[in-house]
Each structure stands twice: as C-alpha cells, then as structure tokens.
Amino acid sequence: MAVLLEHESQIFLDLFHQDGLVICARGLGIDRLLLRFLRLYCEPASLVLVLNTSPAEEEYFIDQLSSDGVVHLPRRVTNEITNNTRYEFYTQGGVIFATSRILVVDFLTDRIPANLITGILVYKAHRIIESCQEAFILRLYRQKNKQGFIKAFTDNAIAFNTGFCHVERVMRNLFVRKLYLWPRFHIAVNSFLEKHKPEVVEIHVSMTPAMRAIQTSVLDILNACLRELKRYNPALEVEDLSLENAIGKPFDKTIRHYLDPLWHQLGAKTKSLVQDLKILRTLLLYLTQYDCVTFLNLLESLKASEKAFGENSGWLFLDASTSMFVNARARVYRIADEKLNQKGKVSEKSDVKKENELKRELVLESNPKWEALREVLKEIENENKNSEDLGGPGQVLICASDDRACAQLREYIIAGAEAFLTRLYNKTLGKDEKAEEVWIKDRKAVKSKGNARPDTGPQAKKAKLAAFSKQNKHKKQQDRTIIQMIGKTEEEKGEQLEVEDNKELSSSQESIIEETIPEDFHVNLPSDCYYGIFKNPLTVIHPLQGCSDPYALTRVLHEVEPRYVVLYDAELTFVRQLEIYKASRPGKPLRVYFLIYGGSTEEQRYLTALRKEKEAFEKLIREKASMVIPEEREGRDETNLDLVRDAKPASVSTDTRKAGGQEQKSAQQTVIVDMREFRSELPSLIHRRGIDIEPVTLEVGDYILTPDICVERKSISDLIGSLNNGRLYTQCTSMSRYYKRPILLIEFDPNKSFSLIPRGSLHQEISSNDVTSKLTLLTLHFPKLRILWCPSPHATAELFEELKQNHPQPDAETAMAVTADSEILPESDKYNPGPQDFLLKMPGINAKNCRALMNHIKSIAELVTLSKDELSKILGNAANATQLFDFIHLTYGEAISKGKSKR
C-alpha cells in the first residue's frame, strides 16, 4: 500500500485517537484514508462494519487490500448468506461490508453480536440525515454498544452548505463530537503539495469567432429564460439562481430544490421554462465538448421537435436564437451563392472543400482544442525521442469528459479532422442530400486523406502515424521504427505482451483499440472504458465520468504511471488526484497539460466549482468555531437524549386521578414490519417512538399494528403504478379477507406538495383513468377498507402510535402464516373464501345481506333448493330475493321472453 503522505498521516492519527467526522477537499484521497483504516482492522480479532459503500467501491477496496498482501480480506454480507448462519459469519471478525437493509434487520433481530463490534466506519457521511437507514443503524448500535468507535469520512463539503446547521445535524446522527476539516488551502496540505508540484502547462485555447458568437447567444437566451422564470415565480428571486450558477452542473438540483414543493401549482409556462433551461445548458456543454457537426445536429433536432409539438417558451424566436443558428451552420457549411460579407463570418480555414456538384460548400470548422492537443502530442513525441536520461519514452494519459468525447478524440488523432468531420457530416446532416452526391463526396474525402480502412498489423500503425504526424520526414522515420518495434515484439513475446481488441465504438465506426503491457505488467488495463491510440509509448484516452467503476481512472493512473497527462477537459477532483499522485512518487517527473478555452463557460464552470468548495469550507470553519457540542454527544453513557426511545413531549402532564399520578406500567408496544419496508424511513421513525419492531416476511400487508389492523403503505408513484396494473386490487382483497380493519396508507413526500392531483389538471369531465376515479372504485369494492393520508413519514409514525393505543399486540407467527391463498381465517370468519366471493357476485346479494345468508345455509348446493319465500325471509327484501331466485332458476328461453314482455 502506498505510504501515507504527511497530511494524510496527520488526519489518520487524529481520527484514530478520537472519533469524529473528517471532511476533506475533493480529490485529496479520502479513499486512501479509509483504506488505511480497513488495513488496520482486517484481522479476526476485531469486527468492523463499513456503511454507505457501493459494490464498485467495495470491489476497489478489496482489490487494493489483496494487492497489498492482506490475509483476512473484507467480506460482504449479501442475501445469499442465510439467516441462521449470519451470526457465525459476523463472529468470524474482520471488516464487513453490508447493505443498510440487511444490517437494520440483523440489529433488530439480534443476529449480529452488537456487544462484540469494534466499531463502524461511515463512508460518504454527508448523506447521514436523521431518518435514513444508516442513522437508524448507528442509533441501534449505540443503544447496544457503548464502547465501540464511530469514524466518518466525506469529501463533499458543498453538501453541508444547504440547510440550517447541516453539519451539526449530521454529527448528531453520527454520535461524534469532533469535526476535522481538511480543505486544499489547509496550511499542512498546501505547503506539502507545493513541495511536490507537478510541472503544469496551462494552454488557454481561444474559441473561434463563430463559437464565441454562439456562446454569447446561448448565454443571452439563458439569461432571458431565467428572468422570465423569476417574473412568473417571484419566490425564485434568490442568489442561487444566477447566470453563473446556471452554467454549473448542480443547477438542476438547485432548481428542483426550489420548485418541487410547488410543482403542482406551476403553470405550463414555468414547466416549459425549466425544460428550456436544461436544453440550453446541454447546448453550452456540447459547444465546448464536441465538434461543430454534433452541435449543429443537436440544434437542428431541437428545431424539428419544437416545430412538431409547438411547446416552446419562445426562446426560438429571439434574435439571439437566429444568430446562434446562423453561426452554427456557418461552422459546418456555407451555401455556394452566399454574398461575400457573409463569408467573412466563417472561420478562415485553409482546407475548405470546394465542390461544385453540391449546393452546400462544406466548411467543417475544426475544434480549436484539437489543434492544441495535436501540438501537445507532437511536443511529447519529440521529447520522447531523446528521453534516454529519463529511462526511455514516457507513457501518455489523455483525459476527456465522457465516452463520446474520448471516441471523437481517438478518431481525430487517427484519421485527422477533415476525414472525421466529413464522415460525421455524411452520417447525420448529409443524409438529406442525394445519395450519389454524398457517395462522390465521401470518395473524394477518402482519396484526399488517404484514409483507407486500416487493417490490423503494421499497415494499421502506418495509417495511424501517417495521419498523426504532418511532416513527411518524421512520418517515414516513425513508420520504420514502429515496424521494427512490432517485429521485435513478435520475436520476443516473453518480454512484451500485446492485446488487440476490436471494439465497435458506434454503429458506423469500427476502430481497433490497442494496448501495450510492458514487461512487469501481468494484466490488461484495469478499466474497460479506455480508448488506446499508440502502442509505444502507450498512449490512452480515458473518460473522467460515466464509467461503471468510479475508480476506473484511479486504477488506470496507477497502472499506466504516465509521465505526461493531458487534461482535455478540466475536472477539479482529478486535478487534485494528480497532485496527490505526484506527491506520492517523489523524484519521478510528471507534466500536466491543461487545455481550456479562455473566456468560455467551461473555464467559468471550473472556477465556480473551486470557489464554491472554498466558500463551503470557510462556512464550515466558522460553524465549527461557534458549535456547541454536549458532553454526552457520543452516547457512551445513558445521558444522550437521542438514544431515548420515547416520543412523549416533556410538557405532557401526568394524570393525578389515576393512583395519585404514579406511572402506570404499560405493555411494550410492537409492530410487525415486512422485510421489504426497510427501504423506507418509516421503520426507523416507529422505533424512535419507543415501539418495538419485528421484521418478518409478510405476504399480506406491510405493517401489522394489532391482530385486527393491517396496513398497506403506498408512496404516490407506487400507488399510481399498482392502481394501473391491478396489484392493489388483489392486495386489498387479501387484506379485507384476513383482517377486520384493512388500511391503505397513502404517504406523501414531505418535500413535495400534499396533493394527489395538480391544480391545473382538474377537468370538467372525470375520466375513468384518473387516479381519483380508481380510488373511488376501490372504496366502493371494499367497504371495509380505510384510507389514511399522511403528509410525511413522521406523521405516519405518530398516527400508528395512536391507532395502537389500548389494543392488543400482534403476533408475528400468525401474521406470517397469513398468505394470499391460506385457509386460516380470523375466528369470526369461518367461511370458505372461494364460495363467499362467488356468492357476492350473484344478483340480489350485497355485503350487508351476505352474512345473514351464510349463517342460514351451509353451501351453494343448499342455496339452490330454497324457495323464493324462504329467500325473501332470509334476505329481508323481496326484490333482492326475486333477483337471486330468477338468476338461479330461470332458463335462457324464459329469460329472453321475460325481457321481451318487459319491453
């Protein structure tokens, strides 16, 4: 395992000696810190639980520890481990990763030896809010174990910026007293990283005039939409919704935070404005990240869809929008008979294609960053030629934002800008033109570039290098060296291993991905997201986001050990990661090329992210200075009130009429909860109110409050889904059959409106497909069913407590025995469910007279023998008796003639 850096050892020792919450700056290696703790506790003598990790993260930690030679690796608790062997599994000790749902149930059923737990490590601690499962686990743990430690880690300082005293609330839920803050500007971090600075080359690429004009247009439209949004909703006049924030990534979350509670009250105009803001932000992203053809394609598709639906808030008709379309088209093509003054708008590009047979002359403006990248790669290549004193050529890692950008860069480097953009144009916008013209143009493009399909083998390398290096002299020289190098590798296979995969990057583009593994590598690259370019020196492109494995880039960085890193897109976390990477390998050179569009939204986005994190840390430092932390916060004795399970307020007066006010001993309340319900926060809140929870697998209902009361809980989305697919009907049938008081609980999200239907969608005509219509039908079908409406889980927990008062406790065995087709019925209902359902479907029989009829007759066969008079006596209504008698005894012919005579 890599040796901890100076500041990391300091954090480790602080946290080791006293439990607390560590908040680190993004990219400063919070995972390295957690790994160090895992390494410490990977032994049978201790039992340490790790909360809040995803499967991919668990895999990464286990891989790192196994490569470090740890014998007792962390284990995972999954559903595959049966309940009866679970206790043994825990008692074997070591570090255990478990999902919160499994741990909650195990703590409640004492399947986990709580008193033997050494401690709990909480990852991504900013997510621990009061009602979440992890907070419930920590509370159960502290109630049963006062000695063990709780150590929490997070690198998301910005998350603590929202809400009132957020960090204090999180610490309260974690039962920790200490807060350790480690921003990037911390003196220890700053001075240490300054000593080991990588060589950074910042390249401010200037955008082309057309790109700059498009950016200005989009920002104007974005600003207009924001102003319009605030005009319709004065409540949104907040500093969070500024233009600067609108171009950042978290803006969607911010706007949802403000609009969710009143979404049902918003008009169509506001909703379409929110949608437009999303589209405009995508346009800004596409402008700097991808090429001119992809950008124009997105724009044209927007125009087409807006035309088709006509649902546009009006931004397409602004002047700025027209200017944006003109400039976007000018980057890709110009109409042949355009006037000279309009030609001036087009970027001066030397190799503009002139084709008389097409109405459009293709301009295909290359991305300025591509040229910069090409220059950087040429510089690296020249340096690698005379790099004997550094121990041979250095590996190169190019990082772009996502998969699509990586694929585009790869094709650009291999095929050149013109061939790539022509292919892209033909695939998208060129489809509208005549097929043969496209074909002629394609042939010309191929000829002009000499870009025949590269085969595997030496020719492939030739073609790639020919495209890559512009100068003929270098080209010939490199062809020769590459071919010699490949000859060598084929002879001496023991020394070098080659892996060649054919990967299809998109439907029409097949590329060969190569990857070289030097002598000391025994495995392929540990990530499947990379795009290889050259075999020697190894040059790979890797996306910064969008990989299934969050640590893919970290793994690649440590495996490839590049000497040169080219940041095609800037991302704060990875920039910091590179600083740590350089500091952990002192003496080894690392040069970072930082490509960024000067004066662009991309640059602004990066600077805003930096500023936001800095401000978040400054706020946390101020909060820490004024924070009042009670002595008993850690809950190691009985004085912590958060561990008291009683929801009665202190102001409740005692009733002195009952034996002079002395406390009455009440029986311990219990609720039986279905296992699947532990995904929600309700069980945690019920437990908090002093009610015991018995987790079992229930087939009928979600919560059993008393032997008679059965509750089926539905969130709004769940309710609509189960009403549509008919599942709710069968659930209500089962509940009504086996319990005297079936209840349907409709639970709303506390952050959203407490209304089932938006105010705007109440129509004159009531449709049978409406949720309300279906609920009405449900209540008509099940007269016994009661519906509870709860604005939040807190309200539900309180309601459950009131419903249970002065009622006997339910029995888990009985509740589990009730299945949808079981014959065990409550004592009062000694009737067969099948014939009972059949009886209720007969004319003249309803829920009121059904019971009287069943008390008089033993079977359907006996019912057939009864006369009309006997039936009217039992049913107490002659009309009902006639209906039933006719239904049983009337033949088809008689029924037809009776119908005719009625007419």
Short mmCIF file of C-alpha atoms in Angstrom, two decimals, residues 645 666-671 690-693 705 801 804-807 809:
data_model
loop_
_atom_site.label_atom_id
_atom_site.label_comp_id
_atom_site.label_asym_id
_atom_site.label_seq_id
_atom_site.Cartn_x
_atom_site.Cartn_y
_atom_site.Cartn_z
CA ARG A 645 -36.86 5.82 22.70
CA SER A 666 -47.88 -0.11 30.06
CA ALA A 667 -47.16 -3.16 27.92
CA GLN A 668 -44.32 -2.78 25.39
CA GLN A 669 -45.82 -1.82 22.04
CA THR A 670 -44.86 -3.92 18.99
CA VAL A 671 -45.37 -3.51 15.26
CA GLY A 690 -40.42 3.57 21.57
CA ILE A 691 -42.31 0.90 19.62
CA ASP A 692 -40.52 -2.41 19.06
CA ILE A 693 -40.20 -3.65 15.51
CA LEU A 705 -50.37 -2.87 14.09
CA GLU A 801 -48.87 5.03 17.75
CA LYS A 804 -52.28 1.06 18.58
CA GLN A 805 -53.42 2.62 21.86
CA ASN A 806 -55.44 0.26 24.11
CA HIS A 807 -55.22 -2.57 21.58
CA GLN A 809 -50.15 -6.58 20.34
#
